[in-house]
Coordinates of C-alpha atoms and ligand atoms in Angstrom, one line a residue:
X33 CA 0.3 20.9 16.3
X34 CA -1.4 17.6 16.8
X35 CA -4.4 18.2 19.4
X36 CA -4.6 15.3 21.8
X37 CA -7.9 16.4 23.9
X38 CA -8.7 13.2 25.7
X39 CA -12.5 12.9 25.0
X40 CA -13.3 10.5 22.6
X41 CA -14.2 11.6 19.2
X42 CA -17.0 9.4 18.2
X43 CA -17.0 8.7 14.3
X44 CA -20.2 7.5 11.5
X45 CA -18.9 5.6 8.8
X46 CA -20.2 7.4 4.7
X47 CA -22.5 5.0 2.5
X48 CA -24.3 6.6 -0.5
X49 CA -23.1 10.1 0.6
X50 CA -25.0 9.8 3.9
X51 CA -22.5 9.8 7.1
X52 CA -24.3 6.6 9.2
X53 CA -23.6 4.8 12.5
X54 CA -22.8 1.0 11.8
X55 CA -26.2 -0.9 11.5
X56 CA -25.6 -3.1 14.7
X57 CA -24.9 0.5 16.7
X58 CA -21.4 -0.7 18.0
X59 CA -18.3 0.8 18.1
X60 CA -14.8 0.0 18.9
X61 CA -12.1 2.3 20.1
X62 CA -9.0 3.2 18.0
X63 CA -5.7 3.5 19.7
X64 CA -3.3 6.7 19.7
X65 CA 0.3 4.8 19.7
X66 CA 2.0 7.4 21.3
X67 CA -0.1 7.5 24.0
X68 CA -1.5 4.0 24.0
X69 CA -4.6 5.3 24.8
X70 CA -8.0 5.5 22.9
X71 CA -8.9 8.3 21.5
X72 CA -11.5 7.8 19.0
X73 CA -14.9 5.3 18.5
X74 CA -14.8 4.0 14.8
X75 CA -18.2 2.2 13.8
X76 CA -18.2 -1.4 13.7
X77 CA -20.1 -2.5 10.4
X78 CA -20.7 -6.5 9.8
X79 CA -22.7 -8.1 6.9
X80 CA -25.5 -5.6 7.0
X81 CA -23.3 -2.6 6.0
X82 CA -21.1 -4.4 3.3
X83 CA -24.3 -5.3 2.0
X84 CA -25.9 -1.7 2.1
X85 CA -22.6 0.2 0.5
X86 CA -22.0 -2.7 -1.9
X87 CA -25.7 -1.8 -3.1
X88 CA -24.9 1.5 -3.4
X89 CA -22.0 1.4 -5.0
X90 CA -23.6 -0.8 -7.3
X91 CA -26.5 1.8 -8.3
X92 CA -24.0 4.1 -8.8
X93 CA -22.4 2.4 -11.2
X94 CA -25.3 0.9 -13.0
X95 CA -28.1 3.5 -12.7
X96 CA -25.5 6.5 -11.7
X97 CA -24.1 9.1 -13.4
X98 CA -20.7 8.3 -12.8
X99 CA -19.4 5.8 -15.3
X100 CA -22.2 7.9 -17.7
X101 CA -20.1 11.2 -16.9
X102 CA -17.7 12.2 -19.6
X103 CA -14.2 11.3 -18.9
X104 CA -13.3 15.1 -18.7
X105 CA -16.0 15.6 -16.5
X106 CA -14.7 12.9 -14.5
X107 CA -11.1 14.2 -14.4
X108 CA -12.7 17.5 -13.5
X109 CA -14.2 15.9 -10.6
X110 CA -10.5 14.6 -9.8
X111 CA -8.4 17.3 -10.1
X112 CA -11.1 18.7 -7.3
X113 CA -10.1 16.1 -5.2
X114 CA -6.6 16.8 -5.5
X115 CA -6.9 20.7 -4.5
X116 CA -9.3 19.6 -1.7
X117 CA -6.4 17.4 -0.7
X118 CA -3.3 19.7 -0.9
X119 CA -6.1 22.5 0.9
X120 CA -6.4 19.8 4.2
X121 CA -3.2 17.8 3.9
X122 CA -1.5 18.9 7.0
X123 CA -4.7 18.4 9.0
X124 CA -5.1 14.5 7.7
X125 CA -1.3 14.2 8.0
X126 CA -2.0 15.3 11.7
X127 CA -5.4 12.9 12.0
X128 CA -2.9 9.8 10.4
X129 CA -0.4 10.3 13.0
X130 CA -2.6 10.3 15.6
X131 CA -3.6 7.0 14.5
X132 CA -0.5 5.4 13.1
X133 CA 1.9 6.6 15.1
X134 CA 4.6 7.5 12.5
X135 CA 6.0 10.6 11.9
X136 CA 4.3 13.9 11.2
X137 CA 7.2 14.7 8.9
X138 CA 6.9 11.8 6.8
X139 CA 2.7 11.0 6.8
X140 CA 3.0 15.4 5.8
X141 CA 5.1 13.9 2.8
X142 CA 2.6 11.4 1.8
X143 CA -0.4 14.0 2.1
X144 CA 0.9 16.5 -0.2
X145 CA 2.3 14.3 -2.3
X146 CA -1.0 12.3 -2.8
X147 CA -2.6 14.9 -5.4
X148 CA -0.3 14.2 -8.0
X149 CA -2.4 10.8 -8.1
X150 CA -5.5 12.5 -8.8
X151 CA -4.2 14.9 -10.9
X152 CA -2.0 12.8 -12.9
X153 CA -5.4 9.9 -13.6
X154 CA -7.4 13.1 -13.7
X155 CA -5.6 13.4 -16.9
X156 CA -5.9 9.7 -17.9
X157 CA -9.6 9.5 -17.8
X158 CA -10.4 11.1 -21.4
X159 CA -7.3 8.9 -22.6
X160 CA -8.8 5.6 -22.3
X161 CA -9.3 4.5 -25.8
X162 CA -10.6 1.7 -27.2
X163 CA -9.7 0.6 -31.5
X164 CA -11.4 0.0 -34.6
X165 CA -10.3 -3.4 -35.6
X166 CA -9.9 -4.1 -39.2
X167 CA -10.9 -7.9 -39.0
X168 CA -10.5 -10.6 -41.5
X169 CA -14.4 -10.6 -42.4
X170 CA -15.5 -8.7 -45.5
X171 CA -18.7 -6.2 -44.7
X172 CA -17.4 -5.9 -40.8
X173 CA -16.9 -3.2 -38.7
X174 CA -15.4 -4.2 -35.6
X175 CA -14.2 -2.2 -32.8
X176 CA -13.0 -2.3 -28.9
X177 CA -15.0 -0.7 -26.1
X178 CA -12.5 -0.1 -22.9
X179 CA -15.1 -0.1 -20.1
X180 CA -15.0 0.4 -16.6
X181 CA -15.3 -2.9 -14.5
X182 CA -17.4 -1.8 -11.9
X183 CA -17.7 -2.5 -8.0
X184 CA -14.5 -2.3 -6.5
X185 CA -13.4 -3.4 -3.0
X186 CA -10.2 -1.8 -1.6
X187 CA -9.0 -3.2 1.7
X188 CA -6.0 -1.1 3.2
X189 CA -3.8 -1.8 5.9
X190 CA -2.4 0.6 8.7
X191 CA 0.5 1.6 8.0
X192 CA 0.1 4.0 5.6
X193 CA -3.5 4.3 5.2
X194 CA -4.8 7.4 2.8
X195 CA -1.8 6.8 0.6
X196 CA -2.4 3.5 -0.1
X197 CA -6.1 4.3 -0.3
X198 CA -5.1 6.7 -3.2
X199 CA -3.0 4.4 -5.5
X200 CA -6.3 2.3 -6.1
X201 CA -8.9 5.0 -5.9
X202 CA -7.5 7.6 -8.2
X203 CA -7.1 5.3 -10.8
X204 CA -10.4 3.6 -10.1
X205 CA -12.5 6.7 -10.5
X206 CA -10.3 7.9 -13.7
X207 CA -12.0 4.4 -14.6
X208 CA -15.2 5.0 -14.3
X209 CA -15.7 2.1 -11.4
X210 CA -17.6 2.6 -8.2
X211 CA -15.7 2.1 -4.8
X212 CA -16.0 0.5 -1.1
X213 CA -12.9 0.9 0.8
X214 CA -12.4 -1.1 4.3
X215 CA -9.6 0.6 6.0
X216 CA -7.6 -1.1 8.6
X217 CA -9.4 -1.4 12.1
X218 CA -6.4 -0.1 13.6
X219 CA -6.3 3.2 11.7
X220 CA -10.2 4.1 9.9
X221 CA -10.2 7.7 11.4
X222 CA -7.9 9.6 9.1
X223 CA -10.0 7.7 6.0
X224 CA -13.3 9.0 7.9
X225 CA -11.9 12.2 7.4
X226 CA -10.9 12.1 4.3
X227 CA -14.5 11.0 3.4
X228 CA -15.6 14.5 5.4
X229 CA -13.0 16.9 3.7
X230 CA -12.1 15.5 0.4
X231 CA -14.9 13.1 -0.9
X232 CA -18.1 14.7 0.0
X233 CA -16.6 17.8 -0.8
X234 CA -15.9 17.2 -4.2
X235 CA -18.7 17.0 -6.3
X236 CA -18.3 13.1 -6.5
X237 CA -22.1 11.5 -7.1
X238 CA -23.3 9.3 -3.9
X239 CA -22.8 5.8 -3.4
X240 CA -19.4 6.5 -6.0
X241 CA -17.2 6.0 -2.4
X242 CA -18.2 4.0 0.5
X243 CA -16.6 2.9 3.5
X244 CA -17.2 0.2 6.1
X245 CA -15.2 0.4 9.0
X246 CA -14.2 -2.7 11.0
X247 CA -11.9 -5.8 11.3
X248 CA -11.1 -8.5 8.4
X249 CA -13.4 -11.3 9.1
X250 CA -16.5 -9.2 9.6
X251 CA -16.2 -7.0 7.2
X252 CA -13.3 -7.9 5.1
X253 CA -14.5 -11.1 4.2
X254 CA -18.2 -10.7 3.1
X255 CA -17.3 -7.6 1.1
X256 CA -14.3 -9.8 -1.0
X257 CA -17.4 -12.6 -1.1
X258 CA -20.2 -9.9 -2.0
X259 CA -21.5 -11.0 -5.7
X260 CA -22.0 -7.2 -6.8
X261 CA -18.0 -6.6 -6.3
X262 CA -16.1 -7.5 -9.4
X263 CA -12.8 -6.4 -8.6
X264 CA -10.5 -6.4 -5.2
X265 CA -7.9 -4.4 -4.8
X266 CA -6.0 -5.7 -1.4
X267 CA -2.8 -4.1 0.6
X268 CA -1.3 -5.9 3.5
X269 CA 0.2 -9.1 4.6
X270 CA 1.0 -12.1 2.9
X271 CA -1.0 -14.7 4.7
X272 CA -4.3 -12.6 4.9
X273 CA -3.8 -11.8 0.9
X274 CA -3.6 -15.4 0.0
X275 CA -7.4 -15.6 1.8
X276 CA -8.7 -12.7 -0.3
X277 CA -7.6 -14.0 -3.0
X278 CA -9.1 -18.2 -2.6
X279 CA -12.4 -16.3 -1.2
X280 CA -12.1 -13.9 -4.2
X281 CA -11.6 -16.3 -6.6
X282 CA -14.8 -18.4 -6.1
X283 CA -17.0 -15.6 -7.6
X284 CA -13.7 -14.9 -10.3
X285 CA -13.4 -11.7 -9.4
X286 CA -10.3 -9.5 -10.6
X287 CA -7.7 -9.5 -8.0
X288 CA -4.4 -7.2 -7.3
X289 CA -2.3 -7.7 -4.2
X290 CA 0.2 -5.5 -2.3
X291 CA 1.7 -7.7 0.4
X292 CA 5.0 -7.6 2.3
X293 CA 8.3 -8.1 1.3
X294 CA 11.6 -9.0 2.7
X295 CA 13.8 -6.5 0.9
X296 CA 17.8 -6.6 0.2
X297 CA 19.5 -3.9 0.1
X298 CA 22.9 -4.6 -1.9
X299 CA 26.0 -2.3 -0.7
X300 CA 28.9 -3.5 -2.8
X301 CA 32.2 -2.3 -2.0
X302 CA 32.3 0.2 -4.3
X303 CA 29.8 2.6 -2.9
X304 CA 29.9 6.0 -1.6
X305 CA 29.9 4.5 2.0
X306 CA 28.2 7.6 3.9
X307 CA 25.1 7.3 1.0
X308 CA 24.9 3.9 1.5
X309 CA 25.0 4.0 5.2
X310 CA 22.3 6.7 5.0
X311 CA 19.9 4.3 2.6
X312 CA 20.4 1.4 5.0
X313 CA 19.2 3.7 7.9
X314 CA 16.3 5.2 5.6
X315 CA 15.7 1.5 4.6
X316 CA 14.6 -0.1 8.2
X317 CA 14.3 2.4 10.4
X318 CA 12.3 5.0 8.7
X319 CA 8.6 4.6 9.6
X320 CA 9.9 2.4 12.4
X321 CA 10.2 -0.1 10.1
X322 CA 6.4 -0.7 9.4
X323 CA 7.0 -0.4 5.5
X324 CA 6.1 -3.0 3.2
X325 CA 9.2 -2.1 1.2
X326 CA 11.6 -1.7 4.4
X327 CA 15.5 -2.8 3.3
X328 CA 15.3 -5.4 6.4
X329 CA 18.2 -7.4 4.9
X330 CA 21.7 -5.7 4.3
X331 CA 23.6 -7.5 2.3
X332 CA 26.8 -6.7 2.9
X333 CA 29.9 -7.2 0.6
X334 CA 33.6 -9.0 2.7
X335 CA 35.3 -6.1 2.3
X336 CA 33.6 -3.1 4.0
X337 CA 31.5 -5.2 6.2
X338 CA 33.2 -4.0 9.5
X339 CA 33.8 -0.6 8.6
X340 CA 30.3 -0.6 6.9
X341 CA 28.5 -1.6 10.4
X342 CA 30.8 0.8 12.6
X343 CA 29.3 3.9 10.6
X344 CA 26.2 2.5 10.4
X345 CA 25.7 2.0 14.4
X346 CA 27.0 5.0 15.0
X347 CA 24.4 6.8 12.4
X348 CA 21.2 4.1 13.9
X349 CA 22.2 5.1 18.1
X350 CA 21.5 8.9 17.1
X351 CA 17.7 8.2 15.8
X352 CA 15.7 9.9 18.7
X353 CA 12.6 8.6 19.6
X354 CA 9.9 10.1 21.1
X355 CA 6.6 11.9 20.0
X356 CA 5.6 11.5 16.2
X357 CA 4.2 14.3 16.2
X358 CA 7.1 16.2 16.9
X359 CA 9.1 17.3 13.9
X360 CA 12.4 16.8 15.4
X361 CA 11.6 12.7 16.2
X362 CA 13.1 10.4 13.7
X363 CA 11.7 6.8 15.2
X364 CA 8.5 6.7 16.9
X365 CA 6.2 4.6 18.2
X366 CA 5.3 0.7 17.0
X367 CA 1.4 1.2 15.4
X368 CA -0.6 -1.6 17.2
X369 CA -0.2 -3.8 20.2
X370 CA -0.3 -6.9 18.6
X371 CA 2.7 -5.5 16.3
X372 CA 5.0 -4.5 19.2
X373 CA 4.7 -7.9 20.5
X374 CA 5.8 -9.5 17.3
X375 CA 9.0 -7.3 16.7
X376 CA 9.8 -8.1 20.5
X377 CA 9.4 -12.0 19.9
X378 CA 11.4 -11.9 16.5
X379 CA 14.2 -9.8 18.2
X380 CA 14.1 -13.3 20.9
X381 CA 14.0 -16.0 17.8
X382 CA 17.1 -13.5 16.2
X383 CA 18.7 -14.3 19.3
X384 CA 18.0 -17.6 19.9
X385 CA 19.4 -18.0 16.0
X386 CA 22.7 -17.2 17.2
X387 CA 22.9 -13.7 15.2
X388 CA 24.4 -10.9 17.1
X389 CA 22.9 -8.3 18.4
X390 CA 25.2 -4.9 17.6
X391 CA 22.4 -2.5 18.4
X392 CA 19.4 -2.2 20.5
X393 CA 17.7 -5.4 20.8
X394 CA 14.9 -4.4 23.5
X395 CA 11.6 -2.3 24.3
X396 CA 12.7 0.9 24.6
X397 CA 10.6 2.8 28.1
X398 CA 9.7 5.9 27.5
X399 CA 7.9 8.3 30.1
X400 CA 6.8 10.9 28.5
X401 CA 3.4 10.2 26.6
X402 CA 3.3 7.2 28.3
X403 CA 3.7 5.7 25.1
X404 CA 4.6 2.0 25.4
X405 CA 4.9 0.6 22.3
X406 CA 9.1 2.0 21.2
X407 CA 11.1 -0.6 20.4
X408 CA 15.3 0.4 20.0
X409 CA 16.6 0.5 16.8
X410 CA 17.7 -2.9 16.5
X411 CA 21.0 -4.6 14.2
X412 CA 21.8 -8.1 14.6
X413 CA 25.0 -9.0 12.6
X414 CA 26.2 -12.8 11.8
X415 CA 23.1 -13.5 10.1
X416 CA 22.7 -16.5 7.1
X417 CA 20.2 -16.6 4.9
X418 CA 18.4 -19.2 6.5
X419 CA 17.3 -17.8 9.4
X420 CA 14.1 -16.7 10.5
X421 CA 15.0 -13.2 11.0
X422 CA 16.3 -13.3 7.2
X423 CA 13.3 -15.1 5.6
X424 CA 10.4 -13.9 8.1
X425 CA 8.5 -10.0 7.6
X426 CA 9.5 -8.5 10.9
X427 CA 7.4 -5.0 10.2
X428 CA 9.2 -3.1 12.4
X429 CA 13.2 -1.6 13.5
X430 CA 14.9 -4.8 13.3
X431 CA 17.9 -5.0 10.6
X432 CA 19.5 -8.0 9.5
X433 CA 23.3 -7.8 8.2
X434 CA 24.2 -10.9 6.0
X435 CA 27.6 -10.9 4.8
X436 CA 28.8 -11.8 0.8
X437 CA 31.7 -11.7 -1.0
X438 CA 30.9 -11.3 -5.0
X439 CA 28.0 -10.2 -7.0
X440 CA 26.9 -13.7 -7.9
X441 CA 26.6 -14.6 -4.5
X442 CA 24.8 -11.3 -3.8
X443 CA 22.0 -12.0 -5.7
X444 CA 21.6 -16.1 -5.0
X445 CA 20.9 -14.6 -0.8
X446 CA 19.1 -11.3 -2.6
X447 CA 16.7 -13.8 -4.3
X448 CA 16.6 -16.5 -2.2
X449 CA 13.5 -15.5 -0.5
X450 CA 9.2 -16.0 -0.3
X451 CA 9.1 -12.2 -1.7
X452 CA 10.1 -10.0 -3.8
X453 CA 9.0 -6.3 -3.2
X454 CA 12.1 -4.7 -3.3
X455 CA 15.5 -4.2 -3.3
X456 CA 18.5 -1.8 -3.4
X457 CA 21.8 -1.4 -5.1
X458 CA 24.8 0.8 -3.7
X459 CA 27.4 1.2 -6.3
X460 CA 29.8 3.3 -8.2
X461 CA 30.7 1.2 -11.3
X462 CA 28.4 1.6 -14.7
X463 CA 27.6 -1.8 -15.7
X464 CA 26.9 -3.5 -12.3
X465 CA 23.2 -1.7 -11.7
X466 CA 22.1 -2.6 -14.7
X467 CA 22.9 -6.4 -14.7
X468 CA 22.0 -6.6 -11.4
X469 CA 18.7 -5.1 -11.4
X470 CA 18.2 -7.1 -14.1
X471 CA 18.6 -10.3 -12.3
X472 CA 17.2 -9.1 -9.1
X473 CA 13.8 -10.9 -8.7
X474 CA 11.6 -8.0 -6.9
X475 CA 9.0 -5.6 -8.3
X476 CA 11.5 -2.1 -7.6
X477 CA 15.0 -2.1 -7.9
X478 CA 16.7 1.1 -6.6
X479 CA 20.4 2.0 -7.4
X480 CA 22.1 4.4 -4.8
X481 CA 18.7 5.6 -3.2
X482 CA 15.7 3.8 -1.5
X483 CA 12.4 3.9 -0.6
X484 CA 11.5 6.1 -3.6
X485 CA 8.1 5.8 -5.0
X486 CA 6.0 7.8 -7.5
X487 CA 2.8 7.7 -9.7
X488 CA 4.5 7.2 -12.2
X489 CA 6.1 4.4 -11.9
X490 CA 4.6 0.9 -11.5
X491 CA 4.4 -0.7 -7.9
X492 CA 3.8 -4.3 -7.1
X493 CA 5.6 -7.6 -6.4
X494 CA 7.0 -10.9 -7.5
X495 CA 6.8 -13.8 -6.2
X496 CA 4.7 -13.2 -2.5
X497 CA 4.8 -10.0 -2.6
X498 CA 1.7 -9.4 -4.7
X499 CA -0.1 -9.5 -8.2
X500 CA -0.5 -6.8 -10.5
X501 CA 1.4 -3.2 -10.1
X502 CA -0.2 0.0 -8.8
X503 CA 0.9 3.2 -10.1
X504 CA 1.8 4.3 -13.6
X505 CA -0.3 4.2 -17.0
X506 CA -1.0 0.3 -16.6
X507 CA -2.2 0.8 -13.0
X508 CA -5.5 1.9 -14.6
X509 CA -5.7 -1.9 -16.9
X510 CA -6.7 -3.1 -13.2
X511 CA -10.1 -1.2 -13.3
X512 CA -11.1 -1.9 -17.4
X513 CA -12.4 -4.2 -19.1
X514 CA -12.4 -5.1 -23.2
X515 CA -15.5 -5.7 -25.0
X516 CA -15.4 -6.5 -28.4
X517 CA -18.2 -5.3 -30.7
X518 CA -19.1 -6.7 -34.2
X519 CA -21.2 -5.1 -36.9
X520 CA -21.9 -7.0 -40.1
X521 CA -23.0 -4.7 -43.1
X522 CA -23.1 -7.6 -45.0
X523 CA -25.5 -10.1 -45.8
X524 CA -26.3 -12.7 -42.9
X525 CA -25.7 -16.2 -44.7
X526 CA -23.7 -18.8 -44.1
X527 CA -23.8 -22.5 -42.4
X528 CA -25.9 -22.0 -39.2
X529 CA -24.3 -24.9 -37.3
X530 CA -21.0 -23.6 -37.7
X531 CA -19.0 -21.4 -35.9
X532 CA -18.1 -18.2 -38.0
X533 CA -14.5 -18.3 -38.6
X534 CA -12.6 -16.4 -41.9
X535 CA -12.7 -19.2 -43.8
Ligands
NAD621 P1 -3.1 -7.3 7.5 O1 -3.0 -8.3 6.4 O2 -3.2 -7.8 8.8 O3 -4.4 -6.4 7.2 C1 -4.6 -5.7 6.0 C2 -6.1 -5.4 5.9 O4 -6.8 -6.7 5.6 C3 -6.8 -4.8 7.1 O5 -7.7 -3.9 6.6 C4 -7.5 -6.0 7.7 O6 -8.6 -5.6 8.5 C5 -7.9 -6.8 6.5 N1 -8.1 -8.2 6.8 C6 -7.6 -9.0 7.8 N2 -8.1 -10.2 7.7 C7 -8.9 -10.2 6.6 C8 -9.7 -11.2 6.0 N3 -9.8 -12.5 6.5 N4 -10.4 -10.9 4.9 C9 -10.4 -9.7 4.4 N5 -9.7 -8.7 4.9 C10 -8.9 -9.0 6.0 O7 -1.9 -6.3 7.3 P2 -1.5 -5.1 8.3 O8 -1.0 -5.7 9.5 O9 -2.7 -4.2 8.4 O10 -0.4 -4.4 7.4 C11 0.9 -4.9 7.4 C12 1.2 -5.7 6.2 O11 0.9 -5.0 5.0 C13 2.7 -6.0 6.0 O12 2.8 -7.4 5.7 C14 3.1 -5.1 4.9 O13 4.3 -5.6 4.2 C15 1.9 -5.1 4.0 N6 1.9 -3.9 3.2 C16 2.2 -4.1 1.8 C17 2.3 -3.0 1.0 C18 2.5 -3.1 -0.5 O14 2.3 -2.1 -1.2 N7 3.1 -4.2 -0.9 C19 2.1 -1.7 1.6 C20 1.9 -1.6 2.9 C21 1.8 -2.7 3.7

């Protein structure tokens, strides 16, 4: 049961395996969303300490024994990391709700599920081959390093912090690459703690992880800009991604994205209406809505549109709200301040749209906790395409129903968007899924479930929803680099002032 003792627990942030308060001595306080009150002091880290764990990050990769390590003895290292996860998951489960807000039941899901990462890159590590090349040179022998690129920067946003942490650090470390993570300001505590219970733990050399703790411009910014980082990996909004990326790009660094989405999910009228009525449900209001992937636009086909929204009103007004940490609460509390405001204002510009509002709609006051951040479950219906609250990321319970009436159609509104994270498909027929999915421009396409992910299977977006995939074999192509190596056992001649081509 989560313990929420009012004094404040006052954090140090880890660089080069040494747990340190921020160079400047400050703090800020971290919110409990349930409780909207503070309950932690996070460090608040600037220039100073980017610039001390970027060095030490860097020494570990260049003069460390890391990326020197064998492979297996870096999986070894990994598949530690995994049991010292599964050993403390329900206590980080407990630490992210506390911090997040969302459910115990479903930040429980993410902890235990996050060994298979290291487990399953664990076993990549000692599969990362290079190739003899047989080149078109007589007296050559030619082959391919696979090396690891080095300093990576991982910037994470709140709403599902140590999973999201995971998909770019267990490949990362199967890479052989050193790491500096920056975790949301809005939810570092559950990532100190990890540091505390997992990382130092583990075996892992100092200076391999780092963290800075703070907001985006002080800290975010000059660790994207620091020289010794060659590769950013960045999850969160779409705006903020497109400045990592111009401020990453002056010193061509490597770049992935994870940003947000706008998802449709598809219900054609020949679905199993109670499954599809459950995956619109799990779609938005799971995790409050604050999911990159959330199924915020129902697309609806003519024909079970009425019936379609009866059932699923009548499923949304049973969600109970209350404590997150509760295992009987299905919708709880909005993470940050700033983000309760925003749903509020987009419910107003929904309104002021002229789409109707079948469900919710408003703050919802709760007393007990003193919580003040619940917003209803919200379904506006009469919605086109064109709207805000069809084009714009809400982040939170908010549902927009657009109506259609064929599959073409369907996917002209599906597509018709800035993103392209995600997207469902409810059908029975055979045929449809596939030639749907396969015009469906969105990163995951998921046919009569939603909101399923796995390392095993690549995640990313089109269009503004990001660059490069996560998860998977090719996640680890992100963290690697090709160097090609020639040998000439032959003699040396040849025209000096010419390049050295086959013929
Ligand atoms: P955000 O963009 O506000 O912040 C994300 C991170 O970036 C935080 O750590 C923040 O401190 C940092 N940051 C902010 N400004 C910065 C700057 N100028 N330079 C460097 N770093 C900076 O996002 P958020 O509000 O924390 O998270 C919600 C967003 O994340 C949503 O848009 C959601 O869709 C997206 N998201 C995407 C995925 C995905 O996998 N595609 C997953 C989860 C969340």
């Amino acid at each position: 049961m989560l313990d929420r003792t009012t004094t404040l627990q006052n954090y140090q942030t880890y660089i080069d395996g040494t747990w340190t308060d921020a160079a400047s001595g400050k703090t800020f306080e971290t919110l409990d969303p349930y409780t909207g009150q503070p309950w932690a002091l996070i460090p608040e880290c600037d220039n100073t300490d980017v610039d001390l764990a970027v060095e030490a990050a860097h020494r570990a990769f260049d003069a460390g024994p890391w990326p020197k390590m064998t492979p297996t003895a870096r999986g070894k290292i990994m598949r530690r990391i995994a049991q010292l996860i599964e050993q403390h998951a329900e206590h980080l489960a407990e630490f992210e709700v506390r911090d997040n807000g969302k459910l115990i039941s479903e930040m429980l899901a993410q902890t235990k599920y996050m060994p298979e990462w290291f487990y399953y890159y664990a076993g990549l590590a000692d599969k990362i081959q290079g190739a003899v090349v047989s080149v078109d040179r007589p007296d050559h022998f030619n082959y391919i390093l696979r090396e690891p690129v080095g300093v990576c920067a991982f910037i994470t946003p709140w709403n599902s912090p140590l999973m999201l942490t995971t998909w770019k650090l267990a490949p990362a470390l199967a890479a052989g690459c050193t790491v500096v993570i920056k975790p949301s300001e809005y939810t570092s505590a559950s990532l100190l703690e990890f540091m505390k219970l997992v990382i130092a733990e583990s075996g892992l050399p100092p200076g391999v992880v780092n963290v800075v703790t703070g907001c985006g411009p002080m800290v975010g910014e000059p660790l994207v800009a620091h020289r010794k980082v060659v590769k950013v990996a960045f999850t969160g909004g779409s705006a903020t991604g497109a400045r990592v990326n111009e401020i990453a790009a002056r010193t061509f660094k490597k770049v992935s994205l994870e940003l947000g989405g706008k998802s449709p999910n598809i219900v054609f009228d020949d679905c199993i209406m109670d499954d599809a009525v459950s995956g619109a449900v799990s779609g938005i209001f799971a995790a409050t809505g604050q999911t990159c992937i959330a199924g915020s636009r129902l697309l609806l086909q003519e024909a079970i549109h009425d019936q379609f929204v009866d059932k699923l009103v009548s499923m949304a007004k049973t969600a109970k709200l209350g404590d997150p940490a509760l295992a009987e609460t299905q919708v709880g509390p909005v993470t940050t301040p700033p983000q309760y405001q925003k749903i509020l204002s987009y419910i107003d510009i929904a309104r002021s749209e002229g789409a109707k509002c079948v469900l919710g709609g408003e703050a919802a006051q709760k007393a007990e906790g003193g919580g003040k951040y619940f917003v209803k479950p919200t379904i506006f219906t009469g919605v086109n395409n064109r709207m805000r609250i069809a084009q714009e990321e809400v982040f939170g319970p908010v549902l927009s129903v657009i109506k259609f009436t064929n599959e073409d159609e369907a996917i002209e509104i599906a597509n018709d968007i800035a993103y392209g994270l995600g997207a469902g498909i409810w059908t029975q027929s055979l045929k449809r899924p596939h030639t749907v999915a396969q015009r469906i421009k969105a990163g995951t396409v998921w046919i009569n479930t939603y909101r399923a992910v796995s390392f095993m299977m690549p995640f990313g977006g089109y269009k503004a929803s990001g660059l490069g995939r996560e998860n998977g074999i090719e996640a680890i192509e992100g963290y690697l680099q090709s160097k090609s190596v020639w040998i000439n056992n032959g003699s040396g001649g040849g025209n000096p002032f010419i390049m050295k081509t086959a013929s």
